[in-house]
């Protein structure tokens, strides 16, 4: 055999090995570019409320919703839906970290440095 084959049947080194960030042109490594551009037909309602305008409870609820649907979106959604999911997750998490820069870290979640 000349090359290894992944369990899903696709040869290694093909596009299927690329992460979503590598496959999606909107991804630049740290955040998604605004995919709406100057398209006047984009529905602002579909893009979500600006995270800065959300109260703390609403921000947490939105993050819960995105994290609950993360695996299904990653595995089964169209690339455009995954890109929107990644963009929105980045927006909400960035806002959360801006509000809670000294967030409490649970010591039981730390790895031993040892």
Coordinates of C-alpha atoms in Angstrom, one line a residue:
X1 CA 0.0 0.0 0.0
X2 CA 1.5 3.4 -1.0
X3 CA -0.3 5.6 1.5
X4 CA -2.2 5.3 4.7
X5 CA -6.0 5.6 4.7
X6 CA -8.0 7.2 7.4
X7 CA -10.8 5.4 9.1
X8 CA -13.3 7.5 7.1
X9 CA -11.8 6.1 3.8
X10 CA -10.1 9.3 2.6
X11 CA -6.4 9.2 2.0
X12 CA -4.3 11.2 4.5
X13 CA -3.0 14.5 3.3
X14 CA -6.2 15.4 1.4
X15 CA -8.5 18.4 2.0
X16 CA -10.4 16.2 4.5
X17 CA -7.4 16.4 6.9
X18 CA -7.5 20.2 7.0
X19 CA -9.1 21.8 10.1
X20 CA -12.2 24.0 9.6
X21 CA -10.0 27.0 10.0
X22 CA -7.8 25.9 7.2
X23 CA -10.6 25.0 4.8
X24 CA -12.7 28.2 5.3
X25 CA -11.4 31.2 3.4
X26 CA -12.9 33.6 6.0
X27 CA -10.6 32.3 8.7
X28 CA -7.4 34.2 9.3
X29 CA -6.1 32.2 12.3
X30 CA -7.4 34.3 15.1
X31 CA -10.9 35.4 14.1
X32 CA -13.2 35.4 11.2
X33 CA -13.5 38.3 8.9
X34 CA -16.8 40.0 8.7
X35 CA -18.5 37.9 6.1
X36 CA -21.3 40.4 5.4
X37 CA -18.9 42.8 3.7
X38 CA -21.0 45.5 2.0
X39 CA -23.8 43.1 1.0
X40 CA -26.9 45.1 1.7
X41 CA -29.0 41.9 1.5
X42 CA -27.4 40.5 4.6
X43 CA -30.1 40.1 7.3
X44 CA -28.7 41.7 10.5
X45 CA -31.1 39.5 12.5
X46 CA -29.2 36.4 11.3
X47 CA -25.9 37.8 12.4
X48 CA -27.0 38.2 16.0
X49 CA -27.0 41.0 18.5
X50 CA -23.7 42.7 19.1
X51 CA -22.3 40.9 22.2
X52 CA -21.4 44.3 23.8
X53 CA -25.2 45.0 23.9
X54 CA -26.0 41.8 25.7
X55 CA -26.4 41.6 29.5
X56 CA -24.3 39.1 31.4
X57 CA -27.1 36.5 31.6
X58 CA -27.9 36.8 27.9
X59 CA -24.2 36.6 26.9
X60 CA -23.8 33.3 29.0
X61 CA -27.1 32.0 27.5
X62 CA -25.8 32.6 23.9
X63 CA -22.5 31.0 24.7
X64 CA -24.3 27.9 26.1
X65 CA -26.4 27.7 23.0
X66 CA -23.4 27.8 20.7
X67 CA -21.4 25.3 22.7
X68 CA -24.4 22.9 22.9
X69 CA -24.6 22.9 19.1
X70 CA -20.9 22.9 18.4
X71 CA -20.3 19.2 17.5
X72 CA -23.3 18.9 15.2
X73 CA -22.3 22.2 13.5
X74 CA -18.7 21.0 13.1
X75 CA -19.7 17.6 11.8
X76 CA -22.7 18.2 9.7
X77 CA -23.3 21.9 8.8
X78 CA -22.4 23.5 5.5
X79 CA -19.1 25.5 5.4
X80 CA -21.0 28.8 5.5
X81 CA -22.9 27.7 8.6
X82 CA -19.7 26.6 10.3
X83 CA -18.0 29.9 9.4
X84 CA -21.0 31.8 11.0
X85 CA -20.8 29.5 14.0
X86 CA -17.0 30.1 14.4
X87 CA -17.5 33.9 13.9
X88 CA -20.3 34.1 16.5
X89 CA -18.4 32.0 19.0
X90 CA -15.3 34.2 18.7
X91 CA -17.4 37.3 19.1
X92 CA -19.2 36.1 22.2
X93 CA -16.1 34.6 23.9
X94 CA -14.1 37.7 23.2
X95 CA -16.7 39.8 24.8
X96 CA -16.9 37.5 27.8
X97 CA -13.1 37.7 28.3
X98 CA -13.2 41.5 27.9
X99 CA -15.7 41.6 30.7
X100 CA -13.9 39.1 32.9
X101 CA -10.2 39.5 32.4
X102 CA -9.4 38.2 35.9
X103 CA -11.8 35.3 35.6
X104 CA -11.6 32.8 38.4
X105 CA -9.6 29.7 37.3
X106 CA -10.6 26.4 39.0
X107 CA -7.3 24.9 40.3
X108 CA -8.6 21.4 39.7
X109 CA -8.6 22.2 35.9
X110 CA -4.9 23.0 35.9
X111 CA -2.4 20.4 34.8
X112 CA 0.5 19.6 37.2
X113 CA 3.7 21.3 36.1
X114 CA 5.6 18.4 37.1

